[in-house]
PDB file of C-alpha atoms in Angstrom:
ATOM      1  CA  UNK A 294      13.101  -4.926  19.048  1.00  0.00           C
ATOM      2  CA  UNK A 295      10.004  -6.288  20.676  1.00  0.00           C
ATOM      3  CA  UNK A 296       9.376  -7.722  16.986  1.00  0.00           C
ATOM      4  CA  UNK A 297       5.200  -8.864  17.157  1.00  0.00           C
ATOM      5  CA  UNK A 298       3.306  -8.118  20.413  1.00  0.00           C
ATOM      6  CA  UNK A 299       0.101  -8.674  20.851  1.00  0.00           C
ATOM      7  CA  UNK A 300      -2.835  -7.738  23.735  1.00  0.00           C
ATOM      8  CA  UNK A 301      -4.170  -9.469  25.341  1.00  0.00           C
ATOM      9  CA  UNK A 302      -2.777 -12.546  25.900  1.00  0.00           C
ATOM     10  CA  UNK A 303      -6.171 -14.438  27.607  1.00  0.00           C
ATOM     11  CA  UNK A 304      -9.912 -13.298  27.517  1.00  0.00           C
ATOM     12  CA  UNK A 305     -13.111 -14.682  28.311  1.00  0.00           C
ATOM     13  CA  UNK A 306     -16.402 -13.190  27.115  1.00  0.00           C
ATOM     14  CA  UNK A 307     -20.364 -14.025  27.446  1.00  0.00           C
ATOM     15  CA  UNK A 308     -21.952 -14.532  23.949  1.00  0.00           C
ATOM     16  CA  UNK A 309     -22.697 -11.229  22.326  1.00  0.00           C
ATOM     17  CA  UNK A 310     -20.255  -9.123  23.881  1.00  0.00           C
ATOM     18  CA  UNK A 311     -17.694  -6.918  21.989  1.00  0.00           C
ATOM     19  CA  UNK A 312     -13.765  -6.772  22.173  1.00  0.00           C
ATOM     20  CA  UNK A 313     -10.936  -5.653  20.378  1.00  0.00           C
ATOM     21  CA  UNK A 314      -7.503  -7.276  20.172  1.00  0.00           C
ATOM     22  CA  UNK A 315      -4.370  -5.344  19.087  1.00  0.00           C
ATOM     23  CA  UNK A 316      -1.533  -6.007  17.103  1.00  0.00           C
ATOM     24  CA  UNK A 317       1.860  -3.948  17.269  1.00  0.00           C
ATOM     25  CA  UNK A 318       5.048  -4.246  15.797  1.00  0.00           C
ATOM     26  CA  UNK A 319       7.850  -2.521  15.102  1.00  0.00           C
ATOM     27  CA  UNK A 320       9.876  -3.327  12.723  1.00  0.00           C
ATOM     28  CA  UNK A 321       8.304  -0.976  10.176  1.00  0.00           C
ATOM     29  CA  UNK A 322       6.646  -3.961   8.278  1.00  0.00           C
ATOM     30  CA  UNK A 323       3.847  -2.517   5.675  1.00  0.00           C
ATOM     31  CA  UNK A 324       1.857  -5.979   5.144  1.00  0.00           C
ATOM     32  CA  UNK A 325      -0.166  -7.071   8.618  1.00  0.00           C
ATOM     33  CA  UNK A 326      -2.404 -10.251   9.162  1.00  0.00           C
ATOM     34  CA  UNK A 327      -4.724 -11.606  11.189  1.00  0.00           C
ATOM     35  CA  UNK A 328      -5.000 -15.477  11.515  1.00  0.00           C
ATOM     36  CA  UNK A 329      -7.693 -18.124  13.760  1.00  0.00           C
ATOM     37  CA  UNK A 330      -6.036 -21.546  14.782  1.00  0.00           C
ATOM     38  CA  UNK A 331      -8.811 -24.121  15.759  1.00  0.00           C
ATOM     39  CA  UNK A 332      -7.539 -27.874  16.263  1.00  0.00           C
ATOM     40  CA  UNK A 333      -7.022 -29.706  13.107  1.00  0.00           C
ATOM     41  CA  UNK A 334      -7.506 -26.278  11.140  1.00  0.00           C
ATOM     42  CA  UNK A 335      -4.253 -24.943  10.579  1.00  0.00           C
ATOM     43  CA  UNK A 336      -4.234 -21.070  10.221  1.00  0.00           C
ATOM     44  CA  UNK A 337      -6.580 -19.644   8.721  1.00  0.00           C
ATOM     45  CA  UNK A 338      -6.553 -15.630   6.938  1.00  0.00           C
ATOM     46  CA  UNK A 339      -9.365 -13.118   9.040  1.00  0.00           C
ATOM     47  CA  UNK A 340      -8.279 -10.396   7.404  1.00  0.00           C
ATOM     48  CA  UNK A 341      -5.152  -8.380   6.325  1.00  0.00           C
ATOM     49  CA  UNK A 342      -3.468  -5.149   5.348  1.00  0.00           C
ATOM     50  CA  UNK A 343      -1.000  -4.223   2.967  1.00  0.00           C
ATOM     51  CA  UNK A 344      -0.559  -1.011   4.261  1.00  0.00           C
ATOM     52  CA  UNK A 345      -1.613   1.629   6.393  1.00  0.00           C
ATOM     53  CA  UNK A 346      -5.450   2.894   5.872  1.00  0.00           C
ATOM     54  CA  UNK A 347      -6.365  -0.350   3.775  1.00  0.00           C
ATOM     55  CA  UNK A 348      -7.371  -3.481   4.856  1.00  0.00           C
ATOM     56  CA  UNK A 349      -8.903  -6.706   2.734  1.00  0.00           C
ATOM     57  CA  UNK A 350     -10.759  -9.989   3.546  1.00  0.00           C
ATOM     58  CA  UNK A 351      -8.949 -13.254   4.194  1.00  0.00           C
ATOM     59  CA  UNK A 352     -10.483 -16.757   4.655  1.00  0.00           C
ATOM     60  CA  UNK A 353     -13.060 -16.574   7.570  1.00  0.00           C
ATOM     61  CA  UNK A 354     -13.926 -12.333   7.573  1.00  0.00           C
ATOM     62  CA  UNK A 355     -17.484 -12.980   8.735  1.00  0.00           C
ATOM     63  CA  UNK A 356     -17.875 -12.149  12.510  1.00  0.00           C
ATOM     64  CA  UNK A 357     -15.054 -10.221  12.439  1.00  0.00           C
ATOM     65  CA  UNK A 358     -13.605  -6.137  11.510  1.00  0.00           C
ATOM     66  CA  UNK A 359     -10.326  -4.919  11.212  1.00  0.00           C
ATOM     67  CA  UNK A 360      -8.747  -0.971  11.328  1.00  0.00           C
ATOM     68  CA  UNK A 361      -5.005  -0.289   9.837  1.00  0.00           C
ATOM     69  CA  UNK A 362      -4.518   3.476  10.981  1.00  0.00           C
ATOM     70  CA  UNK A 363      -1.332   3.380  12.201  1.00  0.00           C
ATOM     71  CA  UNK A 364       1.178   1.564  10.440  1.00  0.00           C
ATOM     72  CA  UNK A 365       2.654  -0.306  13.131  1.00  0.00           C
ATOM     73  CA  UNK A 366      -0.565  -1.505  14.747  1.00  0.00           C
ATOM     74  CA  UNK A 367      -3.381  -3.875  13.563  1.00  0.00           C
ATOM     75  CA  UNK A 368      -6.862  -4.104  15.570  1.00  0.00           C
ATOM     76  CA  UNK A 369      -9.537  -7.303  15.560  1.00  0.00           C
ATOM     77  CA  UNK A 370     -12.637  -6.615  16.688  1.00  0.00           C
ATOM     78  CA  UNK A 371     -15.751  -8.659  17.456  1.00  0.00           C
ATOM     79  CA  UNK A 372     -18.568  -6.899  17.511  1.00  0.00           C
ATOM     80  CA  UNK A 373     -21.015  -9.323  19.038  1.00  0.00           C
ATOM     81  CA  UNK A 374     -19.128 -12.641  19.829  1.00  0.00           C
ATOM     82  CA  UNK A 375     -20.240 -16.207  19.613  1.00  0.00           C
ATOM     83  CA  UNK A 376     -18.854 -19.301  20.796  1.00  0.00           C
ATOM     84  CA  UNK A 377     -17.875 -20.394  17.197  1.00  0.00           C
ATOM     85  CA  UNK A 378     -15.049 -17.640  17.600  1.00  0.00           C
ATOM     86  CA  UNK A 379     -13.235 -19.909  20.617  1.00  0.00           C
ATOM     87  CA  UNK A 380      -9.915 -19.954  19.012  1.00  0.00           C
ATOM     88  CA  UNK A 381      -6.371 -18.424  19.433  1.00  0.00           C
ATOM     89  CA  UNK A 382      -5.882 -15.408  17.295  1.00  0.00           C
ATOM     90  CA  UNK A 383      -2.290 -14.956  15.738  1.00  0.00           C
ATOM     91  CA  UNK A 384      -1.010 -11.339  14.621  1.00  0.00           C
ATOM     92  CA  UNK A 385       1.516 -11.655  12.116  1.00  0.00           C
ATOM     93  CA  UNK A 386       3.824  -8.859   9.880  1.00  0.00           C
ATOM     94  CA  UNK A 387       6.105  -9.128   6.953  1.00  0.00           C
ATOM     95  CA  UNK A 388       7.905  -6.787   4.875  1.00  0.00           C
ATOM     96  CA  UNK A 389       7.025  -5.239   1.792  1.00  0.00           C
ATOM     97  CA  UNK A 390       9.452  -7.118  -1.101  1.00  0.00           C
ATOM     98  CA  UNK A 391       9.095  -7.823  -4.721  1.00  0.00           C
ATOM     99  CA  UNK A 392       8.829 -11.830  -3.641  1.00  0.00           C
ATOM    100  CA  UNK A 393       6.772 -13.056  -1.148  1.00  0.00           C
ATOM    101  CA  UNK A 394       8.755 -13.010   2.092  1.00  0.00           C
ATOM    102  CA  UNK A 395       8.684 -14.711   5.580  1.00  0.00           C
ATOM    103  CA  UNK A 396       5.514 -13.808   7.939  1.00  0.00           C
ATOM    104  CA  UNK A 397       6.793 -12.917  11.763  1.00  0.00           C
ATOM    105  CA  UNK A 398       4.259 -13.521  14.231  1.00  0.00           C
ATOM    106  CA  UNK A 399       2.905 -12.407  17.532  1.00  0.00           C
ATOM    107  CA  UNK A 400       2.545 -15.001  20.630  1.00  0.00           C
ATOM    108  CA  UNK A 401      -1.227 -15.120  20.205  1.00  0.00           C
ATOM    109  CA  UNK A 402      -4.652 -14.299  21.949  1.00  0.00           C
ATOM    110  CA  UNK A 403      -6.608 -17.062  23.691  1.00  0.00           C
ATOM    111  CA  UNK A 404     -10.261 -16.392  23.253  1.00  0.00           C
ATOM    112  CA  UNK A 405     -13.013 -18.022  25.089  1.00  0.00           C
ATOM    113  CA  UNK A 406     -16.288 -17.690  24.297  1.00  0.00           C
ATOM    114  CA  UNK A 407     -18.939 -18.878  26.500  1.00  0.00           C
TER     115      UNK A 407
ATOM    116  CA  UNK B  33      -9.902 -23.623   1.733  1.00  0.00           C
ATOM    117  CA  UNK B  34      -6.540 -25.249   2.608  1.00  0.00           C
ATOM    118  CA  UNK B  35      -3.567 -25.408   0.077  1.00  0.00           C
ATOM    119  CA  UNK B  36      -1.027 -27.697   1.965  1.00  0.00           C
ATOM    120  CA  UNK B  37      -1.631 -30.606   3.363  1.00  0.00           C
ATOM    121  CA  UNK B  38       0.218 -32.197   5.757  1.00  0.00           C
ATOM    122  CA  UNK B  39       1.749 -35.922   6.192  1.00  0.00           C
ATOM    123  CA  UNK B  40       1.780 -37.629   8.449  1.00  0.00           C
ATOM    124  CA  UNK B  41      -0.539 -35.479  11.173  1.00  0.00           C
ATOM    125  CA  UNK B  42       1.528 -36.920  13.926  1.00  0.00           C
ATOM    126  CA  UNK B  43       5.326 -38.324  14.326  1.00  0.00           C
ATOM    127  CA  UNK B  44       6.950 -39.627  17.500  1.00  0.00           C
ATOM    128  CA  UNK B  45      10.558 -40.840  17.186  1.00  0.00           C
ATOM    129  CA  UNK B  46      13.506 -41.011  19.914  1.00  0.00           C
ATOM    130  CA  UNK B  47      16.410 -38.830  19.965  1.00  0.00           C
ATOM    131  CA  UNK B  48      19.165 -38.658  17.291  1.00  0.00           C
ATOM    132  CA  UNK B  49      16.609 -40.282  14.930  1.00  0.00           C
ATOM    133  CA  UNK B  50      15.756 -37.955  11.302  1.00  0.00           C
ATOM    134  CA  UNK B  51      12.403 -37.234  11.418  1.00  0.00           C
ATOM    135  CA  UNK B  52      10.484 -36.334   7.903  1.00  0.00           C
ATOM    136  CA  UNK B  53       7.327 -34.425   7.103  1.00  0.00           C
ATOM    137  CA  UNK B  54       5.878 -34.345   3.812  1.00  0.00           C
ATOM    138  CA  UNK B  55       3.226 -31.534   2.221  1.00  0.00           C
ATOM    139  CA  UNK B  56       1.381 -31.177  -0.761  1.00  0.00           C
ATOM    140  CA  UNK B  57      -0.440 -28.705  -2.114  1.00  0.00           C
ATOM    141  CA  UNK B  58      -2.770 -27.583  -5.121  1.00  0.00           C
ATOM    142  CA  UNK B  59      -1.639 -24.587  -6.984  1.00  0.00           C
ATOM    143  CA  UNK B  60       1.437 -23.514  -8.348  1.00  0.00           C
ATOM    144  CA  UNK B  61       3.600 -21.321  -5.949  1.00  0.00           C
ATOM    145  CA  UNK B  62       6.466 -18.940  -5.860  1.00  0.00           C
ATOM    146  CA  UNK B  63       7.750 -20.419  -3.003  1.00  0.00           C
ATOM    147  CA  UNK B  64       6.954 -22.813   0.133  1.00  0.00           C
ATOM    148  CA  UNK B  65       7.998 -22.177   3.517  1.00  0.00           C
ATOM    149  CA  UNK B  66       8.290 -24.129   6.457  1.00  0.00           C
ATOM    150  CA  UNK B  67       7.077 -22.598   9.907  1.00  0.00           C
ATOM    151  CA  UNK B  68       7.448 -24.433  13.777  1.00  0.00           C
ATOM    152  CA  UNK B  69       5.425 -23.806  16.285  1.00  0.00           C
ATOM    153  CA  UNK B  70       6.231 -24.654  20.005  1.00  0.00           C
ATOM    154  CA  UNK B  71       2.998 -25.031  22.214  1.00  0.00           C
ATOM    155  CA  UNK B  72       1.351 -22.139  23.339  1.00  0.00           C
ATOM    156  CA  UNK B  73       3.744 -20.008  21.054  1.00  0.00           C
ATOM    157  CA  UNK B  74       3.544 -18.060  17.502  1.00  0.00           C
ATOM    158  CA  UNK B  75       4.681 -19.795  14.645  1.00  0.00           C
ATOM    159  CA  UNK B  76       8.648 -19.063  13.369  1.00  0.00           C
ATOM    160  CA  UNK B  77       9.854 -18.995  10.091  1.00  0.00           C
ATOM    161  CA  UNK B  78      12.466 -21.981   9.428  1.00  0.00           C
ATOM    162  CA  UNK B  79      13.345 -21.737   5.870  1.00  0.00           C
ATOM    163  CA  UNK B  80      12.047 -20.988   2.527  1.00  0.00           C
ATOM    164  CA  UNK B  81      12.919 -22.651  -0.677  1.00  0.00           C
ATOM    165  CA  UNK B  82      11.744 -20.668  -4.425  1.00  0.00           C
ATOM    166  CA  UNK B  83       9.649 -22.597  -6.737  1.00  0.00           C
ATOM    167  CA  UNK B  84      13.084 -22.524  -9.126  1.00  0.00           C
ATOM    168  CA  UNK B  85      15.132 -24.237  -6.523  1.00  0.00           C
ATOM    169  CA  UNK B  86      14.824 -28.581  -5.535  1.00  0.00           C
ATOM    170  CA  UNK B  87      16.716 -28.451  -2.455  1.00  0.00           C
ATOM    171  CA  UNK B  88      17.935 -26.452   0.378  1.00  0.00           C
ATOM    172  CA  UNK B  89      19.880 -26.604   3.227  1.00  0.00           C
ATOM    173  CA  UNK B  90      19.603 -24.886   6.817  1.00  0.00           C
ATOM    174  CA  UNK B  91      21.441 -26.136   9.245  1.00  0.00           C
ATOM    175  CA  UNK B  92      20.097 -29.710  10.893  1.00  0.00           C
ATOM    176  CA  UNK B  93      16.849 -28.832   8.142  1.00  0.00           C
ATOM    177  CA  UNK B  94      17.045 -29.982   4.688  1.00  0.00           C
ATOM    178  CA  UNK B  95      14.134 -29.332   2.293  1.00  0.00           C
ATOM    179  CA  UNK B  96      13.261 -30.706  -0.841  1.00  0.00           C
ATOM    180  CA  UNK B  97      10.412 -29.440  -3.282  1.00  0.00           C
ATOM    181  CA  UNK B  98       9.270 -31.336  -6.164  1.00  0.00           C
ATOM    182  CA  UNK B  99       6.686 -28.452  -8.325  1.00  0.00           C
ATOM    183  CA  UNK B 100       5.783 -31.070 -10.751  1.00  0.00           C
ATOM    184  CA  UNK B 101       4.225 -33.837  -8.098  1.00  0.00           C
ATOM    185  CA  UNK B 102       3.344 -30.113  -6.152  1.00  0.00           C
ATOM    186  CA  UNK B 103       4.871 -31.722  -2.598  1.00  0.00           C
ATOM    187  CA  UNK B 104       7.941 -30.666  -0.382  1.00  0.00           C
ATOM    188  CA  UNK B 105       9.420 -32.324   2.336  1.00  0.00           C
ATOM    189  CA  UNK B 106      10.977 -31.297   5.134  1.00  0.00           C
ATOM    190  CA  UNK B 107      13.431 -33.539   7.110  1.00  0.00           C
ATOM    191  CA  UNK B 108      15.425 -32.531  10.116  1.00  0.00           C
ATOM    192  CA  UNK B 109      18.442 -34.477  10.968  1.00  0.00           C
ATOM    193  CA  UNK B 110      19.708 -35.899  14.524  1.00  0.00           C
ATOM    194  CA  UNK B 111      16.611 -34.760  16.117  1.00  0.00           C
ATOM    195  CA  UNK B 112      16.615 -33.214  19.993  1.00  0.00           C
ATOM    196  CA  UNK B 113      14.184 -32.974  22.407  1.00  0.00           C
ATOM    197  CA  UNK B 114      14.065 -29.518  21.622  1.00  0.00           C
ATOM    198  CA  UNK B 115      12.340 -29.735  18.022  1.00  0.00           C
ATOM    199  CA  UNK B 116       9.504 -31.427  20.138  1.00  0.00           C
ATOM    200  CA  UNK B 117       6.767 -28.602  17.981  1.00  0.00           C
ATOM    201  CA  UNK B 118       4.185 -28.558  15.396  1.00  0.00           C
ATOM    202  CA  UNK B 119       5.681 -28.151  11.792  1.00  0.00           C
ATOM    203  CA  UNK B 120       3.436 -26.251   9.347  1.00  0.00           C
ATOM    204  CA  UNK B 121       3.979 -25.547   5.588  1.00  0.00           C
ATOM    205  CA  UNK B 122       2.751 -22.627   3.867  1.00  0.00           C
ATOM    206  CA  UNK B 123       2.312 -21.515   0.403  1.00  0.00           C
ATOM    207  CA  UNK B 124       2.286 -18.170  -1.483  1.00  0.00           C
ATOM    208  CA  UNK B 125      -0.881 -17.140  -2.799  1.00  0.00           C
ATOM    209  CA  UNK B 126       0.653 -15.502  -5.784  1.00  0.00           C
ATOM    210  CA  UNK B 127       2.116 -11.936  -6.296  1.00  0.00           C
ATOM    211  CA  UNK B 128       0.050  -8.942  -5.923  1.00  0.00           C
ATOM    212  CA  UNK B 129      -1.812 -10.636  -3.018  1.00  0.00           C
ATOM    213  CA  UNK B 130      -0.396  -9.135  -0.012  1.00  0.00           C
ATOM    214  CA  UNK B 131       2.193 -11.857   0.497  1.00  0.00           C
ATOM    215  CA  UNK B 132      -0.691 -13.698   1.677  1.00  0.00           C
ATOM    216  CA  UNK B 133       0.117 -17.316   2.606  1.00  0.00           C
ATOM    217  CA  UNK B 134      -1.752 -20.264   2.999  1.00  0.00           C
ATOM    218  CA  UNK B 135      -1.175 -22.889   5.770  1.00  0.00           C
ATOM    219  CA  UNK B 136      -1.191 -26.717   6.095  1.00  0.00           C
ATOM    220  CA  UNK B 137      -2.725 -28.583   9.234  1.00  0.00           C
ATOM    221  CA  UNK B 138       0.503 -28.745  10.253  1.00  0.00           C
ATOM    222  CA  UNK B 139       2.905 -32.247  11.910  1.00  0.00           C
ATOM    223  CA  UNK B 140       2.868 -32.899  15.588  1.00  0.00           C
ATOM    224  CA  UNK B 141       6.555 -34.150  16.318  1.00  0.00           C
ATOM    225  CA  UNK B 142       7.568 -35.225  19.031  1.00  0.00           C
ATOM    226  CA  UNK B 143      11.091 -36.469  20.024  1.00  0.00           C
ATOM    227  CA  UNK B 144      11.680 -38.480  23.172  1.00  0.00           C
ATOM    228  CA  UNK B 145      14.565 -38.431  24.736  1.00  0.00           C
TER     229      UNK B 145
END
């Protein structure tokens, strides 16, 4: 199993343009997340799903959209980026249980924005 | 808003030495969880210990959570090189929230050989 993969690994973009960064995995996970680490921040929630179709607001949502229509994949998008989004974006998955269970995670994104 | 928080934000002790990492946090929890992260990589799950339980065991990893002073530590034993990582704790944010967790700022360790 590839477990959490996530594309692309670097990218660089000018103020105002768009991108989309996608999460797969395949372990047949229903919840999916979408994290920002920034220095001294810690993860912090974007968004997540809890299954396929339906997605909810985390933390930091503003800037930010999200699309669950495939089970095993997750999409970020920034519609118009700004240089306030220079972080590294971490996918992570974790089963559906009755207790809360361990997150698996993806390598992470680096975004620049200049 | 951050639930955990981390202590201390940075550790540097030599090989073989037990290195300890302390977090508090706010709310009350089902359970905490410790995560590592190696730079430039994805965080890994380490262990997890229920809000019912005061101790657990994982190999060279021993955690402790104390629910009435809302703090956990985490203390790995006859450190290597090779735990050289960030350590993060993270917190449930209750049932019937997509086993959504929230993070600490994490511990820098780093063991010298």
């Amino acid at each position: 199993n590839a477990g959490v993969t996530q594309t692309p690994k670097f990218r660089v973009l000018k103020t105002g343009q768009s991108m989309t960064l996608l999460c797969a995995q395949d372990m047949n996970h229903e919840y999916m997340y979408w994290y920002r680490q920034d220095p001294g921040m810690g993860l912090r929630l974007i968004h997540y799903s809890v299954g396929e179709g339906t997605t909810a607001k985390g933390e930091v949502p503003d800037g930010y959209n999200v699309s669950r229509l495939k089970k095993q994949n997750f999409l970020l998008g920034l519609e118009s980026a700004a240089p306030s989004q220079t972080s590294v974006y971490f996918c992570a998955s974790s089963p559906l249980r009755v207790e809360i269970y361990e997150q698996y995670f993806g390598p992470g994104t680096r975004l620049t924005v200049t | 808003s951050q639930q955990g928080e981390e202590d201390p934000q940075a550790l540097s002790i030599q090989e073989g030495e037990n290195a300890t990492m302390n977090c508090s946090y706010k709310t009350s929890i089902n359970n905490l969880q410790w995560y590592r992260q190696n730079s430039g990589r994805g965080l890994v799950h380490l262990i997890l210990i229920r809000s019912n339980e005061r101790e657990k065991h994982s190999g060279r990893l021993r955690v402790t959570l104390d629910t009435s002073k809302k703090s956990s530590s985490l203390l790995i034993t006859a450190s290597r090189a090779a735990d050289t990582a960030s350590y993060f704790c993270a917190t449930d944010a209750g049932y019937n929230q997509g086993g959504k967790l929230i993070f600490g700022q994490g511990t820098e360790l780093s063991v010298k050989p």
